[in-house]
Short mmCIF file of C-alpha atoms in Angstrom, two decimals:
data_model
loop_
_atom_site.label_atom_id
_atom_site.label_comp_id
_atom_site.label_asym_id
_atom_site.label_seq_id
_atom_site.Cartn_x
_atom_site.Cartn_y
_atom_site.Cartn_z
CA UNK U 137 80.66 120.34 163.48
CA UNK U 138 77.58 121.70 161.85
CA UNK U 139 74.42 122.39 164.44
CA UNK U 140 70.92 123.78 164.22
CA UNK U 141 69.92 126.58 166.44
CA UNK U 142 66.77 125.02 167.38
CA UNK U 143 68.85 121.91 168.49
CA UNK U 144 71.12 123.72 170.04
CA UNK U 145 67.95 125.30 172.11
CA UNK U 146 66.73 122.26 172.74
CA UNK U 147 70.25 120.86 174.19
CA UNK U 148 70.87 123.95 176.39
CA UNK U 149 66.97 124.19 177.60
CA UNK U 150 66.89 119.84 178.52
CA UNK U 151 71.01 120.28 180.27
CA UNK U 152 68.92 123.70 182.17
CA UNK U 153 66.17 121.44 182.96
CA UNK U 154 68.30 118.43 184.25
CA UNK U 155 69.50 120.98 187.39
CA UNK U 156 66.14 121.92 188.21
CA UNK U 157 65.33 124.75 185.95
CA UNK U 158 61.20 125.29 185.71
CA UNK U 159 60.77 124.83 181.84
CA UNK U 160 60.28 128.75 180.92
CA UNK U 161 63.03 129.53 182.57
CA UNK U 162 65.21 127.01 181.34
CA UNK U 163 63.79 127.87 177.68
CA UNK U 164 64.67 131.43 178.42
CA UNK U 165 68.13 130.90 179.36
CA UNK U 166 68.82 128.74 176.38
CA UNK U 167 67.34 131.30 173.76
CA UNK U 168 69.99 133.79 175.45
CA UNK U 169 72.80 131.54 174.90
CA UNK U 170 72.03 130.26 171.49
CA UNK U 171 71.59 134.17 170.55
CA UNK U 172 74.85 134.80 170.91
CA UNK U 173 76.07 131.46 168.77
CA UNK U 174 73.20 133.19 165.93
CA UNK U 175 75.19 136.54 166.26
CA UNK U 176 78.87 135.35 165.94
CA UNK U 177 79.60 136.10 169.58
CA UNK U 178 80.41 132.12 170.16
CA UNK U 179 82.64 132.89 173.26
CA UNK U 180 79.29 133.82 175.16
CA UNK U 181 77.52 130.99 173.73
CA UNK U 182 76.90 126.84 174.39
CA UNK U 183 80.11 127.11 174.65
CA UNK U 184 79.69 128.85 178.32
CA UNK U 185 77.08 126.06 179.35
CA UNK U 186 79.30 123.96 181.11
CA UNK U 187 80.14 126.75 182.76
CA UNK U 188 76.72 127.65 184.64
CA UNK U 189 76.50 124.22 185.39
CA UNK U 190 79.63 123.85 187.38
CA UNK U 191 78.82 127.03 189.11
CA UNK U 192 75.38 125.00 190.15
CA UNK U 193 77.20 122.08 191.34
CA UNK U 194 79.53 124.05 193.21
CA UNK U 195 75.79 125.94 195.32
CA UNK U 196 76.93 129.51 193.45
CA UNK U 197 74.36 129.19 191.22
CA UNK U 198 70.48 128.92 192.02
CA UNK U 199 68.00 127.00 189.49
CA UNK U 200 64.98 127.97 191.19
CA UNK U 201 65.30 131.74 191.94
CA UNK U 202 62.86 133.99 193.61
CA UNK U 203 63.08 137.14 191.72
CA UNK U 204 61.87 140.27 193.89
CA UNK U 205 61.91 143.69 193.18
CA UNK U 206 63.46 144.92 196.70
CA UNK U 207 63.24 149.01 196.06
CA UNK U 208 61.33 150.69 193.16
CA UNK U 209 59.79 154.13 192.26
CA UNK U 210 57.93 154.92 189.00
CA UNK U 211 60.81 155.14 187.36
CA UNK U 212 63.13 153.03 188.74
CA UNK U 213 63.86 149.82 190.66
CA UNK U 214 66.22 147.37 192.35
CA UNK U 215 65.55 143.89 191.74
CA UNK U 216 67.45 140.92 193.88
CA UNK U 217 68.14 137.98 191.38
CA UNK U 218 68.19 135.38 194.08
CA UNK U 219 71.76 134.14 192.88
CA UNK U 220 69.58 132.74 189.74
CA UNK U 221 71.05 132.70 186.08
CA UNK U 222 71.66 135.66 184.48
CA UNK U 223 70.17 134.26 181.58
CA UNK U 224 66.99 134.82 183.31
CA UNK U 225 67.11 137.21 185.51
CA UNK U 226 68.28 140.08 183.30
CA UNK U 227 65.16 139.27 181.09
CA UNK U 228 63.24 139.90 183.78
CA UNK U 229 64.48 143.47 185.03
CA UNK U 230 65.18 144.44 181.28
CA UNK U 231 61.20 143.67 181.09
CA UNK U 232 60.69 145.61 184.60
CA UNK U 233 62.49 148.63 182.72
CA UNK U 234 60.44 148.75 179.31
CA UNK U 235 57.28 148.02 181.43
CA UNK U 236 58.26 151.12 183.55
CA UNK U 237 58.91 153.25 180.57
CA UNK U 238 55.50 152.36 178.93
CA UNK U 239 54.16 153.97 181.96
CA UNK U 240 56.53 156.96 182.44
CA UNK U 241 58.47 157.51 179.54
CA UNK U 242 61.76 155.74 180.79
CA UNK U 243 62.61 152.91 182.84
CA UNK U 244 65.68 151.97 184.89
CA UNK U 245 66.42 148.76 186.71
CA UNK U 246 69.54 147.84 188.62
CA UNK U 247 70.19 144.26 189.71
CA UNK U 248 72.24 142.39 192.47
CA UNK U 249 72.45 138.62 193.26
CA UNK U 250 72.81 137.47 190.01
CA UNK U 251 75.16 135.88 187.56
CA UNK U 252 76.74 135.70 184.10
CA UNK U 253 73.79 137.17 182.06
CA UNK U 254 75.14 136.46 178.38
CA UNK U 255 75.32 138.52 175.60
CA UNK U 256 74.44 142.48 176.49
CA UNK U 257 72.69 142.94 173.53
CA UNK U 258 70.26 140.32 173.68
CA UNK U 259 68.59 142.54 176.68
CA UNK U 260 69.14 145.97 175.05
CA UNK U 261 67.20 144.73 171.91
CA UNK U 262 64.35 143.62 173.63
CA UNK U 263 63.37 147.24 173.88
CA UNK U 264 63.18 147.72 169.77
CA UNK U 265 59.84 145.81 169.43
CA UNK U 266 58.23 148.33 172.03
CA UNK U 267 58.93 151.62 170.03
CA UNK U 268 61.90 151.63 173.28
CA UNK U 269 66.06 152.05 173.48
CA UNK U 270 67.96 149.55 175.45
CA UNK U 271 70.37 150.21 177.40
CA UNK U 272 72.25 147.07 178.72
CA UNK U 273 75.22 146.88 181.57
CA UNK U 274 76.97 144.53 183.68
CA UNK U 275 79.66 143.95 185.53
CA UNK U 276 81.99 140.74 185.52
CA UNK U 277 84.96 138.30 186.72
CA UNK U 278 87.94 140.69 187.62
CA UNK U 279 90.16 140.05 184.97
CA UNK U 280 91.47 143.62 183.30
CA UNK U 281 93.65 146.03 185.20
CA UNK U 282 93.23 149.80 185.12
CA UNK U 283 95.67 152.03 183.08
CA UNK U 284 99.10 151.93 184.85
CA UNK U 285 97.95 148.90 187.12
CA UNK U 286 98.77 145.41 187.17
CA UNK U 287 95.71 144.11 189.60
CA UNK U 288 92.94 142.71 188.24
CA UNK U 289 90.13 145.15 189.59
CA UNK U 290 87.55 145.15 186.77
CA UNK U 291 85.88 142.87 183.94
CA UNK U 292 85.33 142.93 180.81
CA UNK U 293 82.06 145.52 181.55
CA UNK U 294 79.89 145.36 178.53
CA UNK U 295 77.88 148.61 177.09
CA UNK U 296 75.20 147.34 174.69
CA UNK U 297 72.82 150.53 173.36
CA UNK U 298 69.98 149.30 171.01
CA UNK U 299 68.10 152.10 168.88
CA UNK U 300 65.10 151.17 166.71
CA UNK U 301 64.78 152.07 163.19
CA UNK U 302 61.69 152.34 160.63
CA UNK U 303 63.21 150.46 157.35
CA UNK U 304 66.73 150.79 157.93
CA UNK U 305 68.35 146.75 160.30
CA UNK U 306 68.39 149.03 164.03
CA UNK U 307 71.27 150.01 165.49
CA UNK U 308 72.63 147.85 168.12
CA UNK U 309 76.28 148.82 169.84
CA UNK U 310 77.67 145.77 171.98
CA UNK U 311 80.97 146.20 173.34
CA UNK U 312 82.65 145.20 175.71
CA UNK U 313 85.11 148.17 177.47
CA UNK U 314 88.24 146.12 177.26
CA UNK U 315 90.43 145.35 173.95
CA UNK U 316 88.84 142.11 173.87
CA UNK U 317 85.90 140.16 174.91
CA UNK U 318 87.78 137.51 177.05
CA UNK U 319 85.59 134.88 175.73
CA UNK U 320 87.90 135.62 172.20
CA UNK U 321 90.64 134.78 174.61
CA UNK U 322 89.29 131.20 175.38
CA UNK U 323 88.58 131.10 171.53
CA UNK U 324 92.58 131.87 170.95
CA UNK U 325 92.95 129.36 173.38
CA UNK U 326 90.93 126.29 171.80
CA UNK U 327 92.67 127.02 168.71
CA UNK U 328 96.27 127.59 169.93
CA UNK U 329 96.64 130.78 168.71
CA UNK U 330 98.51 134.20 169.91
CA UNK U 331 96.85 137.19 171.23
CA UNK U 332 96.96 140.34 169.36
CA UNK U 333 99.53 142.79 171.14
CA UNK U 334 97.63 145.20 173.38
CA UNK U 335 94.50 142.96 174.84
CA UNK U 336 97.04 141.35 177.73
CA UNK U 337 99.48 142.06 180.04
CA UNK U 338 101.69 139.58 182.15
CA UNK U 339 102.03 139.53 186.28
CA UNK U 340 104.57 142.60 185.92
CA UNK U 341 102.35 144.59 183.69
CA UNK U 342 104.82 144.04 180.79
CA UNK U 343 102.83 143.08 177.15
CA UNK U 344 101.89 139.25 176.08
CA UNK U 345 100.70 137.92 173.32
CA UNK U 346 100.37 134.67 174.64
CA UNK U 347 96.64 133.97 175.14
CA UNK U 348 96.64 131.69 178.14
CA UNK U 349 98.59 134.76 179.43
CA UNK U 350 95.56 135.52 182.47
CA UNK U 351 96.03 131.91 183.23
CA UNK U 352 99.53 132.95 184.62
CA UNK U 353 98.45 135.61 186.51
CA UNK U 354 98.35 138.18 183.73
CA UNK U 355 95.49 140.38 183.22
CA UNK U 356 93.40 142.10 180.35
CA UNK U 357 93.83 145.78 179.20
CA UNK U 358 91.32 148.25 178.91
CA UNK U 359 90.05 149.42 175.63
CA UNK U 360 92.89 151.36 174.06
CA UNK U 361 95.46 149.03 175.08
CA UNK U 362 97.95 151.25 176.93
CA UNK U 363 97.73 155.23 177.84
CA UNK U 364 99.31 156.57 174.49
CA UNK U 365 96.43 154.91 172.76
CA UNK U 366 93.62 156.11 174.99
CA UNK U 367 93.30 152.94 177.45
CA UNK U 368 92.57 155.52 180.26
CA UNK U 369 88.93 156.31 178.34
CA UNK U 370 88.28 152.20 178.30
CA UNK U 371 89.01 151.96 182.22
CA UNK U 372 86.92 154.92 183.00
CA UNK U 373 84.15 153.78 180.76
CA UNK U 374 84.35 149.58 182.74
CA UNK U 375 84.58 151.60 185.45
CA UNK U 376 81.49 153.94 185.10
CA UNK U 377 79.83 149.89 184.03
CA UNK U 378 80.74 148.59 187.18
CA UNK U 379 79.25 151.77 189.52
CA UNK U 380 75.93 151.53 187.73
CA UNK U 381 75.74 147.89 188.15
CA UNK U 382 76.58 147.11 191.35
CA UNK U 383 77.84 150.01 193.67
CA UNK U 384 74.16 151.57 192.66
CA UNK U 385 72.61 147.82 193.01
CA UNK U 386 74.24 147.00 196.19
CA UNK U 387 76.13 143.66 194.45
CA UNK U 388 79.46 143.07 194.74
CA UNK U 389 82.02 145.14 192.46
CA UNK U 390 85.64 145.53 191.71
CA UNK U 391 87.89 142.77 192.58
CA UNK U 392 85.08 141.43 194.72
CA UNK U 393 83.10 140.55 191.64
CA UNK U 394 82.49 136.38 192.12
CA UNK U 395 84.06 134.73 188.99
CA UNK U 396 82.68 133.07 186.29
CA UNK U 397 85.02 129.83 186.57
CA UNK U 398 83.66 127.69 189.55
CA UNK U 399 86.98 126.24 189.97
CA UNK U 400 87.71 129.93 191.54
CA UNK U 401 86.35 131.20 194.75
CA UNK U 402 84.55 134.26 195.12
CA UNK U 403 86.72 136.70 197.24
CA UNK U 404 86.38 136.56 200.86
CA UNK U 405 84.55 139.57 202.90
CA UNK U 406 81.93 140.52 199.76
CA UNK U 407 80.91 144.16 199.56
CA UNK U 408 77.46 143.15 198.36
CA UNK U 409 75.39 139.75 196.85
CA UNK U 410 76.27 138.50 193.42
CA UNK U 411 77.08 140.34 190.41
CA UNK U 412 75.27 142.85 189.22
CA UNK U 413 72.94 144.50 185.99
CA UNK U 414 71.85 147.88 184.79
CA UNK U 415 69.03 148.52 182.13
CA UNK U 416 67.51 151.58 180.63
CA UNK U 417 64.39 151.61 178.46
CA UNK U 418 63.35 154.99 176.75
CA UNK U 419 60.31 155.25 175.05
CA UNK U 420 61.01 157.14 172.47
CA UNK U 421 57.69 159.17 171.85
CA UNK U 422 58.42 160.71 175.69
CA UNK U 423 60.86 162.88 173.50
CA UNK U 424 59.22 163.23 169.60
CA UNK U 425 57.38 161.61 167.26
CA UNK U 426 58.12 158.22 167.02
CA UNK U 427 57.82 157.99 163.53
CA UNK U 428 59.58 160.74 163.13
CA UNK U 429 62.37 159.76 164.91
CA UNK U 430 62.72 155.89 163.23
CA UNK U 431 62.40 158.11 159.66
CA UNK U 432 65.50 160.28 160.60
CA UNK U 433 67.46 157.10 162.11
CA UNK U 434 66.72 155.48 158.72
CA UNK U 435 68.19 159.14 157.33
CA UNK U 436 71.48 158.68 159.78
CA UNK U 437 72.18 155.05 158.74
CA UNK U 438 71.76 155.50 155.50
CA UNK U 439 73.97 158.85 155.13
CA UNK U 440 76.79 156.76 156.98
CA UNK U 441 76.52 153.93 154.83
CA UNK U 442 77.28 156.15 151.81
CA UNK U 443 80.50 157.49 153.50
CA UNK U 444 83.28 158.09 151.14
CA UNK U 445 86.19 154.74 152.64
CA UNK U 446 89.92 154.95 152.15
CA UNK U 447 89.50 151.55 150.46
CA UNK U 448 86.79 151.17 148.03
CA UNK U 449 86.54 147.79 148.99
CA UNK U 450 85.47 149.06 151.93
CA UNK U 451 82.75 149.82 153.69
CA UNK U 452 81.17 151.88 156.81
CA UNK U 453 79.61 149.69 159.50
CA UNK U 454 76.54 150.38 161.53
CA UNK U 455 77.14 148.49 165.09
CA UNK U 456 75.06 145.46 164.69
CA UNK U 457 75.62 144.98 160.76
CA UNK U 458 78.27 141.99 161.43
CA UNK U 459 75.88 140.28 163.94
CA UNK U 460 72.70 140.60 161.78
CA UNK U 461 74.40 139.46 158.79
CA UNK U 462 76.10 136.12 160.35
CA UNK U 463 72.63 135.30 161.98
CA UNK U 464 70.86 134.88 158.58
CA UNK U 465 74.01 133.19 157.44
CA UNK U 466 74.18 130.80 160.43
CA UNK U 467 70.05 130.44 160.67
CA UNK U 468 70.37 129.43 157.05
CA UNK U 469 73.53 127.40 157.10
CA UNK U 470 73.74 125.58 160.99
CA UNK U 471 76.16 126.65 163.99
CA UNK U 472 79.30 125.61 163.23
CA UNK U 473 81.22 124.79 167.26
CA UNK U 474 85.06 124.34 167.76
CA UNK U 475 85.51 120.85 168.38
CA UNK U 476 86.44 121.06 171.32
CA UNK U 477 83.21 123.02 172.26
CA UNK U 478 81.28 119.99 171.21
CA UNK U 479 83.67 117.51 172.89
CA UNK U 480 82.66 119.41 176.36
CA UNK U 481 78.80 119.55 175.49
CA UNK U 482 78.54 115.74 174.57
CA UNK U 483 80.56 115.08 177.98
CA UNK U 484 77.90 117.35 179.74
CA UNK U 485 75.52 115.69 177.65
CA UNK U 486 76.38 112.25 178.68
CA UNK U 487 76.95 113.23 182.13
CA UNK U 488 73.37 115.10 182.63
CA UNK U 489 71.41 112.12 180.39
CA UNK U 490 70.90 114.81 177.49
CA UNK U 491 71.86 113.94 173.63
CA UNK U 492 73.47 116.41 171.48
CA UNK U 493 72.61 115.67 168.04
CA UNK U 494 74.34 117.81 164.69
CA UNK U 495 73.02 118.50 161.62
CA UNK U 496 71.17 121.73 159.81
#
């Protein structure tokens, strides 16, 4: 079923709203979620709304955070989210960081106490309109097991890394440091599909392609799938996302990392409060010319983009070319949700007093 991104907003900011949300904020959270639905990432989309909800009813989630910076130099800073949405709070300390590097040529901001914050790039980019990188990090639910493990230790540890440009769409990495995202898990799932070999692994550690596999107790393999194929450089890369989100934030990390699903209890004896963020801003003129620089990304893309393929068919990507290219294609055409993604927002809908209506 066909939707409009500004309905879609509009859904997400009223069902925010309904649990107490101040308006901004609730606006804020929603223009997070429906960026994800613009960019193809729809596992991290309105399809997750139910989700924060649940985690409100269940007290895991607070609508009306205090955000406080708790430790900061000129550079740096810790902020406490207040167990608020993600959705908001990362704005807020990606914000802290550019603000920080407008003053002192970079900016870093580690967060505890907070939850699910989206899509990673939606934070990294907010640095390109300020002549800034992003740098974007969290952690996440324990779901993926180191190389040669079969406990669930780490999550699914995004790295987004947004560069600004002068002509040339910017560059804009967002990956997460498994095989998969695990929201194209719950996507397999909804359509009763298989999992590609290599992104799970059942209780014993053997390969699954079955994709309610972490439902039975499997778990999700780092990036690279198994050792032969370099899975050790995805679990040391989660890994180094974990440290700089929470071991350096003081939130909780590892296995201890609360999870997403409300139907799930956070482990018992927590090493630290909520999950936790990292963000970097960089301005870039603290290291050249600014113009200069944007001119000799343009140079970089553009030299890439004329790469000889194996397939002339083909053609070289720059991260962020899919996403850019399905948001004019989904501004232009509507949001188009798994059915069963709408069944669950009309039930939240109906539940919460909010209508979802579709159309472009």
């Amino acid at each position: 079923m066909i939707f409009s991104a500004e309905e879609l907003k509009r859904f997400a900011t009223n069902v925010f709203i309904s649990i107490g949300c101040p308006e901004a904020e609730a606006k804020q959270a929603a223009d997070v979620l429906v960026s994800a639905d613009l960019r193809g990432v729809d596992s991290h989309g309105v399809a997750r709304l139910s989700g924060y909800i649940r985690l409100h009813e269940k007290k895991r989630l607070n609508a009306t955070p205090t955000i406080k910076t708790v430790h900061e130099t000129p550079s740096t800073a810790v902020v406490d989210g207040d167990l608020g949405l993600g959705l908001v709070v990362g704005p807020h300390a990606m914000k802290l960081a550019i603000e920080k590097a407008k003053n002192v040529g970079s900016g870093w901001v580690a967060v505890k106490n907070s939850n699910h914050y989206g899509i990673a790039g939606y934070h990294a980019m907010m640095a390109l309109d300020e002549d800034c990188i992003g740098i974007s990090l969290t952690n996440a639910s324990p779901l993926v097991s180191p190389t040669f493990s079969k406990e669930r230790l780490l999550g699914t540890n995004p790295i987004s890394i947004a560069i600004p440009t002068k002509n040339q769409p910017p560059f804009v990495l967002d990956m997460a440091t498994t095989t998969a995202a695990n929201g194209k898990l719950e996507v397999l799932q909804r359509k009763g599909l298989d999992a590609p070999e290599g992104w799970l692994q059942d209780k014993e550690g053997h390969i699954t392609t079955d994709a309610k596999g972490l439902v039975k107790g499997g778990s999700m393999r780092p990036l690279g799938g198994d050792r032969e194929h370099g899975s050790h450089k995805g679990y040391a890369l989660g890994a180094v996302v974990d440290i700089l989100s929470a071991v350096l934030s003081g939130a909780n990390y590892g296995p201890w990392v609360p999870p997403f699903v409300a139907f799930i209890d956070p482990a018992p004896n927590p090493v630290g409060e909520g999950l936790g963020h990292f963000f970097g801003a960089m301005r870039i003129d603290a290291f050249r010319d600014g113009e200069e620089f944007k001119s000799h990304m343009d140079n970089w893309i553009e030299r890439f983009r004329a790469s000889k393929t194996v397939n002339p068919d083909e053609k070289v990507l720059i991260p962020g070319d899919p996403e850019r290219e399905m948001t004019a294609e989904r501004l232009k055409n509507g949001i188009d949700l798994l059915d069963p993604v709408v069944e669950d927002l009309k039930e939240l809908g109906e539940k919460l007093g909010v209508e979802l209506i579709a159309g472009n």
